[in-house]
Coordinates of C-alpha atoms in Angstrom, one line a residue:
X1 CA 0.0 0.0 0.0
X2 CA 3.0 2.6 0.9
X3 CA 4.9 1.4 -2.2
X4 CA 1.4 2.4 -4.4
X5 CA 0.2 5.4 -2.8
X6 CA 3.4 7.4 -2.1
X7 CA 6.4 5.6 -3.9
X8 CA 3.8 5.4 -7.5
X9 CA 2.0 8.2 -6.9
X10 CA -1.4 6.4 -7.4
X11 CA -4.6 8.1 -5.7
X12 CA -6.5 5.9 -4.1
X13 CA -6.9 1.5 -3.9
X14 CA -8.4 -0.8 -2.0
X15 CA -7.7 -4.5 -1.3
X16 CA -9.4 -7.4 -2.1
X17 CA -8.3 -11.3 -1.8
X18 CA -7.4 -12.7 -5.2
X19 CA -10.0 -15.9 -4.4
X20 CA -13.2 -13.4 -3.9
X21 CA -12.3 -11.4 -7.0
X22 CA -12.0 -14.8 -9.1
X23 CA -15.8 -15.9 -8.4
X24 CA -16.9 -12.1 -8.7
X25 CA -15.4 -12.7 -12.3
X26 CA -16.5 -16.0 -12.8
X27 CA -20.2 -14.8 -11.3
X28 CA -20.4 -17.0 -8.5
X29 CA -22.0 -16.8 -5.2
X30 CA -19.6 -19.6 -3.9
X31 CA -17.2 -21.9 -4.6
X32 CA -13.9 -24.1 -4.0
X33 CA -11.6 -21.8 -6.0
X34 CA -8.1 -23.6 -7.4
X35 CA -5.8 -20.7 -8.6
X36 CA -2.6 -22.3 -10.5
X37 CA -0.4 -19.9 -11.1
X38 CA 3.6 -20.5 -12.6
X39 CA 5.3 -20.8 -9.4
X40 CA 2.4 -21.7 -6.8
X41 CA -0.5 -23.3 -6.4
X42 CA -3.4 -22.1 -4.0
X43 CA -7.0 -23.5 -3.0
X44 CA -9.5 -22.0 -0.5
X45 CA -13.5 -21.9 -0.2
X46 CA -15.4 -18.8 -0.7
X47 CA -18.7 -18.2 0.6
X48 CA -21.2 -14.7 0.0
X49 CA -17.3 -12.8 -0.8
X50 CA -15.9 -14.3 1.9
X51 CA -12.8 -16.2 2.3
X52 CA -13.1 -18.8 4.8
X53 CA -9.4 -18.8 6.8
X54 CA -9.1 -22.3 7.9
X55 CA -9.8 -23.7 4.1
X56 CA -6.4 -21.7 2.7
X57 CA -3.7 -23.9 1.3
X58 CA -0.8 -22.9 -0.7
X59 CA 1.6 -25.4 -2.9
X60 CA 4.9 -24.9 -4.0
X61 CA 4.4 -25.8 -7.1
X62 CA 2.4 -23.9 -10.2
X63 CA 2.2 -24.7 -14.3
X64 CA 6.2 -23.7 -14.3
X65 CA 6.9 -27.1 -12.5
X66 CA 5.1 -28.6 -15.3
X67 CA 7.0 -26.6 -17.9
X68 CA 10.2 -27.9 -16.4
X69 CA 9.0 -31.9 -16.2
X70 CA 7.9 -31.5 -19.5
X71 CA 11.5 -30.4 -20.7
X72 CA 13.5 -33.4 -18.7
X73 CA 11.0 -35.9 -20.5
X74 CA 11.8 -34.4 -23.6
X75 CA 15.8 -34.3 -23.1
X76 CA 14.6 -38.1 -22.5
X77 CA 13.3 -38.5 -25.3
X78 CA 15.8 -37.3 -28.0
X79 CA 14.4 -33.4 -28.0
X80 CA 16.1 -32.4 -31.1
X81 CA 16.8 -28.7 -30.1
X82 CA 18.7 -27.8 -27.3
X83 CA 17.7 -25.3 -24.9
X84 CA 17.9 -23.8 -21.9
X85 CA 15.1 -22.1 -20.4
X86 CA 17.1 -20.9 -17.5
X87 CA 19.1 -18.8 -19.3
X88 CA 17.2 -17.7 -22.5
X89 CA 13.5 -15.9 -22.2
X90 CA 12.7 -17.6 -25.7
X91 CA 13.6 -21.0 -24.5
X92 CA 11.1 -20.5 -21.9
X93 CA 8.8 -19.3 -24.2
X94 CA 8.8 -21.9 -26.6
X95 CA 8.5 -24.8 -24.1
X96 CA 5.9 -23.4 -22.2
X97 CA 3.8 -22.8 -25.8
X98 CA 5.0 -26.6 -26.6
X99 CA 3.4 -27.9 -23.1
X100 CA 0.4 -25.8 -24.0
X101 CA 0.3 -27.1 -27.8
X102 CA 0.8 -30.8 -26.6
X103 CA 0.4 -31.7 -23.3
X104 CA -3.4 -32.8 -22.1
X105 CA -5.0 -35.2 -19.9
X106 CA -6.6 -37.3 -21.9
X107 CA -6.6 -40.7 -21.7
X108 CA -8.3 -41.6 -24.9
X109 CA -5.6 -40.1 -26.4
X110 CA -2.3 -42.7 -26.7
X111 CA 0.1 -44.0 -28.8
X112 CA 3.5 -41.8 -30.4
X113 CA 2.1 -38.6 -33.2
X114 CA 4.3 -36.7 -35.0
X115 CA 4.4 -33.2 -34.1
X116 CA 6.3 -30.0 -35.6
X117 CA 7.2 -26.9 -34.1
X118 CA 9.6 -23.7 -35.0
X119 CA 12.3 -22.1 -33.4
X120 CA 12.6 -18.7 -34.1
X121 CA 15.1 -16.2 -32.8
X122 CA 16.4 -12.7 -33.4
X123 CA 18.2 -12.2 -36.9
X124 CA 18.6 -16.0 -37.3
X125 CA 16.3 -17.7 -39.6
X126 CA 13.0 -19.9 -38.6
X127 CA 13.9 -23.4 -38.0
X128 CA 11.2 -26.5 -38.4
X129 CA 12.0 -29.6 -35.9
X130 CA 9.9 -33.0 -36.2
X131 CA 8.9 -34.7 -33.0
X132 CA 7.7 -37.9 -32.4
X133 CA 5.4 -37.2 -28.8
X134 CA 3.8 -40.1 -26.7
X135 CA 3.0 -40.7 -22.7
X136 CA 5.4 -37.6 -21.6
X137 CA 2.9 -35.0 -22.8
X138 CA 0.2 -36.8 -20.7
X139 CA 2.9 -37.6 -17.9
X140 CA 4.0 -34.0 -17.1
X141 CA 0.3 -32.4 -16.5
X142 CA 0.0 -35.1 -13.7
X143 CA 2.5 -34.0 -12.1
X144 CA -0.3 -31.6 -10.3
X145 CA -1.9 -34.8 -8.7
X146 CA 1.6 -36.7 -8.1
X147 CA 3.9 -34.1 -7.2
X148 CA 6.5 -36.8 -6.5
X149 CA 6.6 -36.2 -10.3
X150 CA 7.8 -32.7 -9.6
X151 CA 10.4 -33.5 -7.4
X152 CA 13.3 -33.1 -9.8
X153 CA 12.4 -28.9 -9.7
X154 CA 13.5 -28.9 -6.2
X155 CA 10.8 -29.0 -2.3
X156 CA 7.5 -28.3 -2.6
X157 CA 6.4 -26.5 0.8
X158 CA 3.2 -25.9 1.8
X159 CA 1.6 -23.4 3.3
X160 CA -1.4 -23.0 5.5
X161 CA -3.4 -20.0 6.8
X162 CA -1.5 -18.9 10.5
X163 CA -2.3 -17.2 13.5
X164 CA -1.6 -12.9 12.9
X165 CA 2.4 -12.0 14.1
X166 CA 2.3 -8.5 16.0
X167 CA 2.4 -5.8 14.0
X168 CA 3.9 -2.6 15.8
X169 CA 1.6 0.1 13.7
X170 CA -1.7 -2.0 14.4
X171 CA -3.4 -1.5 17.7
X172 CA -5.4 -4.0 16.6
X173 CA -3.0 -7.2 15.8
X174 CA -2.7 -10.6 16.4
X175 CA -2.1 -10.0 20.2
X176 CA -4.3 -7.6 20.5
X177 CA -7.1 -10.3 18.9
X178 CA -6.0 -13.5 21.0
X179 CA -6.2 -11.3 24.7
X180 CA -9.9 -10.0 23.6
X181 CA -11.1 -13.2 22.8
X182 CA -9.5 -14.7 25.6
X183 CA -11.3 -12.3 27.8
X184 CA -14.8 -12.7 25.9
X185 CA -14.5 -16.6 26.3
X186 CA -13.5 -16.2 30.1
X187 CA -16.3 -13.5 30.4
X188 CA -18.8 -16.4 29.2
X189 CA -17.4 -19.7 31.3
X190 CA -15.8 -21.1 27.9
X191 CA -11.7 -21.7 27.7
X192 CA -10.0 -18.9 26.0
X193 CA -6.6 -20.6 24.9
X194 CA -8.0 -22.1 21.8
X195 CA -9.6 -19.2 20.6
X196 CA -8.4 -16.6 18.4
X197 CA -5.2 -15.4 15.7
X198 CA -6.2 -13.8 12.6
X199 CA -9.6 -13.9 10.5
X200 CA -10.4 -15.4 14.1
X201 CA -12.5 -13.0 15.9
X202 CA -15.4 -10.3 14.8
X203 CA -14.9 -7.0 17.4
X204 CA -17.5 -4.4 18.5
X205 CA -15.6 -1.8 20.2
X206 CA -17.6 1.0 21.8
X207 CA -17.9 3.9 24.9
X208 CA -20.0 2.2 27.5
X209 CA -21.4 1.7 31.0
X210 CA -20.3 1.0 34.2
X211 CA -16.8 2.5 35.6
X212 CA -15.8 4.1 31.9
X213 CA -14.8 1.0 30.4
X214 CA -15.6 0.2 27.2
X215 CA -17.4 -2.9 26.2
X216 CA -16.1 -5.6 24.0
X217 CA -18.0 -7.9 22.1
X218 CA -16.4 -11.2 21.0
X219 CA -18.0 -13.5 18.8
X220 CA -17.9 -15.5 15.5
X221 CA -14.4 -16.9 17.0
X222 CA -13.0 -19.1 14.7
X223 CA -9.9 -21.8 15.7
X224 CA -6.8 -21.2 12.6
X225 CA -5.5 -24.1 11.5
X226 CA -2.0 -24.9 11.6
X227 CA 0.0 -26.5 9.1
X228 CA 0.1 -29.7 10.7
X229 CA -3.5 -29.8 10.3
X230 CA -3.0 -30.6 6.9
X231 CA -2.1 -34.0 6.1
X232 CA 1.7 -34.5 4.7
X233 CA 2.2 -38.2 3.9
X234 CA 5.7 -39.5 3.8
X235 CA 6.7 -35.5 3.4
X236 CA 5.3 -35.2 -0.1
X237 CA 3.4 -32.2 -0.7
X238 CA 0.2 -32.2 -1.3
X239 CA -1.3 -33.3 -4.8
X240 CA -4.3 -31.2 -6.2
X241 CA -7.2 -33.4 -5.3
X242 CA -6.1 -34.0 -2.0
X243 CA -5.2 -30.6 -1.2
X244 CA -9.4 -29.3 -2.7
X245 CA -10.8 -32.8 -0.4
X246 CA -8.7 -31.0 2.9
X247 CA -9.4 -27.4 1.8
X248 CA -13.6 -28.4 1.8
X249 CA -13.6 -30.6 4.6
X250 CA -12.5 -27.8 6.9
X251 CA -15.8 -25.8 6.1
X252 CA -18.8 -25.7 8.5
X253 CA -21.5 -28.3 8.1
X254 CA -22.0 -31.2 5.6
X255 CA -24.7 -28.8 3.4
X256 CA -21.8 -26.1 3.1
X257 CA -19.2 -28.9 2.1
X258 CA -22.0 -29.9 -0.2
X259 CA -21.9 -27.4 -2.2
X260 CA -18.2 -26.3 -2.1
X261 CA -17.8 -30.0 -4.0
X262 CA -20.4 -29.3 -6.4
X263 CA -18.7 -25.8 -7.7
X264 CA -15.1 -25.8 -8.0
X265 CA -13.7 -23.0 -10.3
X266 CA -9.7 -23.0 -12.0
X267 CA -8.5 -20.1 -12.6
X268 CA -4.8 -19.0 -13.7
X269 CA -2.7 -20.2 -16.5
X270 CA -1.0 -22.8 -14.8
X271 CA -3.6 -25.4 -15.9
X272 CA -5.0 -25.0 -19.2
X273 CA -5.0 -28.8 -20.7
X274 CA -7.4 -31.0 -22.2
X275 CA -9.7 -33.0 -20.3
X276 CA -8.1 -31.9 -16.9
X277 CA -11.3 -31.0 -15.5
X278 CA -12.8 -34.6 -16.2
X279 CA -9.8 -36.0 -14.2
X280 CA -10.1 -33.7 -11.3
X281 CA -13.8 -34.6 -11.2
X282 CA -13.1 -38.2 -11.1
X283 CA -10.6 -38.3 -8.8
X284 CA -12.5 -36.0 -6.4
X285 CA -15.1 -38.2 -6.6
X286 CA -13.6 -41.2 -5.4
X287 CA -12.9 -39.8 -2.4
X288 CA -15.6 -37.6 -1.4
X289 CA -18.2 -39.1 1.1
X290 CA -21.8 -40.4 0.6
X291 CA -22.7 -37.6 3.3
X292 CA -21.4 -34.4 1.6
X293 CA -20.9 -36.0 -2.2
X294 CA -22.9 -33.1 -4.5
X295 CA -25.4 -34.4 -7.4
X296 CA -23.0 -33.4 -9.5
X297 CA -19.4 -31.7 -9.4
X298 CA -19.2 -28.9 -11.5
X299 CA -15.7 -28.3 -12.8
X300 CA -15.6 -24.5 -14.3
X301 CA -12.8 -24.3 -15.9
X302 CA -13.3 -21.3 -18.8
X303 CA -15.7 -19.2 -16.4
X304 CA -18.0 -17.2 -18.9
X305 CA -16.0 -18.6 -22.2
X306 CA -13.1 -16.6 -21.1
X307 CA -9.4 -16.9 -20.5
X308 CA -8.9 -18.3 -16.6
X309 CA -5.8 -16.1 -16.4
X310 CA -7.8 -12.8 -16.2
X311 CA -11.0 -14.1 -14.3
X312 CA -9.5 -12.7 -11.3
X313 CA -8.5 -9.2 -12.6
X314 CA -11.7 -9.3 -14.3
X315 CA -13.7 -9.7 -10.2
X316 CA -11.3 -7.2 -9.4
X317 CA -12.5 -4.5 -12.1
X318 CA -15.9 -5.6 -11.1
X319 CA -15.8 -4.6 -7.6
X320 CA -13.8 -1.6 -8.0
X321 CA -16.6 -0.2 -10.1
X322 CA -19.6 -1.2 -7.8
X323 CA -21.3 1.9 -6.1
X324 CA -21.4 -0.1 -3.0
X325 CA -17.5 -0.8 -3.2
X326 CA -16.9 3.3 -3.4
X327 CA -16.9 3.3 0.5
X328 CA -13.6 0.8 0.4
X329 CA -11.2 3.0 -1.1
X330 CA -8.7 4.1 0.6
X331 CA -6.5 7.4 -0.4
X332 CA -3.0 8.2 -0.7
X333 CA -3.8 10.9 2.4
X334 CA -6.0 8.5 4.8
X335 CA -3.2 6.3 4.6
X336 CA -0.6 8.2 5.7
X337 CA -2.5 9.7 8.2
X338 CA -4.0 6.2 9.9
X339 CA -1.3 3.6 7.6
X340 CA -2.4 0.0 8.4
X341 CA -4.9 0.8 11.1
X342 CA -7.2 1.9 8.1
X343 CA -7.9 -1.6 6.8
X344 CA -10.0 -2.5 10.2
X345 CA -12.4 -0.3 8.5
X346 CA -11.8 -0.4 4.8
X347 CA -10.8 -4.1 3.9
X348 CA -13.2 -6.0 2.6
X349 CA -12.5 -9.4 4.6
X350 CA -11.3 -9.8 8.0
X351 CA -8.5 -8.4 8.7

């Protein structure tokens, strides 16, 4: 925010989470939103614009993972040109439109086909290559169920939604929120300790009663997970189905799980293949219990006919042009004035 309103010179923004904007773009009123990007990979449920906290996963590994297993089976498999994408920006270029081109998740599709692509460079001329492709273009793109697959990129970390760190210009931190909600909970005869950390508590704060305290209302307290509340086996991260069948479970009530399973949106580059959302629906369904299994899982994959890369920019454009978003802006002035302490009142999420 400092960088955008004082460093850029920008008049006014407001923030939103990348999830919310994606079903704003994708017109949904819920959903179990996948985001694969190049270099990470994130899942969370959304509900009415909000982000619920204890669904949020992040993996270490995105669509370029995928570009990079699709160049080792290549080199396997007598590539003809040689290339480094490390070190040229056209390399890169050209393997990531080759795993785009040819790489798909189809299983009626087998056997070795003859493929051509062109090299071309700066004052050098075009140059035609001949391929003969088989299991490595269906191979690579399940590398984001298997990411044992992945491993020769380098650890795959994950990531899950913490408890808030103090932050010396909020009054109204993590610390702040963990000894109010401890207080609420003792206040009411229920244990405090397990209560509280960010996106945890809802606060009323205001002048009141008896002896010139104020009063302080706690509720909608919410336990944050912790990391090791998601299930590594063996150490491997977590592959994409597994990591959407965690994300949902840890929503509220079978009916809410219900319907999280029945819309699951993709958005982002990172996994644009052919008949990937026919897999995710299959292996999600194997898994998902009689109790909370949808009539149907609804992959969306190309949310109104559109490119997934810009359904979140497109939520984003959305809200920032709603009349009832106006009120969330915040202004290069207000935020040197109040800095951080502003979001309590602007962000649109818990803060």
């Amino acid at each position: 925010m400092y960088l955008l309103l004082h460093r850029m010179g920008f008049n006014a923004c407001f923030l939103i989470q990348d999830h919310v904007a994606a079903t704003f773009g994708a017109g949904l009123g819920y959903a179990c939103v996948i985001d694969v990007g190049h270099t990470k990979t994130s899942v969370s449920c959304v509900e009415d614009g909000v982000s619920i906290s204890n669904t949020r996963v992040r993996l270490g590994y995105g669509g370029g993972d995928i570009t990079q297993a699709y160049h080792w089976l290549l080199q396997k498999c007598a590539f003809p040109y040689k290339c480094d994408p490390n070190l040229s920006t056209l390399d890169a270029i050209l393997l990531q439109k080759l795993k785009h081109d040819f790489c798909h998740v189809n299983l009626d599709v087998c056997g070795c086909f003859e493929k051509s692509f062109t090299v071309r460079q700066p004052k050098k001329p075009a140059t035609s290559f001949i391929i003969q492709v088989a299991d490595e273009c269906l191979i690579a793109p399940l590398g984001i169920f298997h990411p044992e697959l992945l491993g020769l990129t380098g650890i795959k970390p994950v990531v899950t939604q913490s408890r808030a760190v103090s932050d010396s210009e909020d009054p109204h931190d993590g610390d702040y929120l963990r000894e109010t909600s401890r207080r609420g909970a003792k206040e009411s005869g229920e244990p405090g300790d397990s209560l509280g950390g960010e996106g945890g508590a809802s606060l009323i704060l205001g002048g009141g009663g008896g002896g010139g305290e104020e009063d302080i209302v706690v509720d909608s307290m919410v336990e944050v997970c912790s990391s090791a509340d998601f299930v590594l086996e063996s150490g491997q991260p977590l592959g994409l189905d597994q990591a959407v069948l965690q994300s949902v479970e840890r929503c509220g009530g079978d009916e809410q799980k219900r319907k999280m399973y029945g819309t699951i949106l993709v958005v982002g580059g990172g996994l644009r293949f052919d008949g990937i959302s026919h897999w995710l629906q299959t292996k999600l369904a194997l898994h998902i219990s009689y109790a909370t299994k949808p009539d149907q899982i609804d992959i969306i994959t190309n949310p109104k006919e559109s490119d997934p890369q810009i359904t979140t920019w497109r939520g984003a454009a959305i809200l920032s042009s709603l009349e009832t978003a106006q009120e969330l802006w915040i202004t290069a002035e207000e935020w040197k004035k109040h800095s951080v302490t502003i979001l309590r009142e602007r962000a649109p999420f818990m803060w």
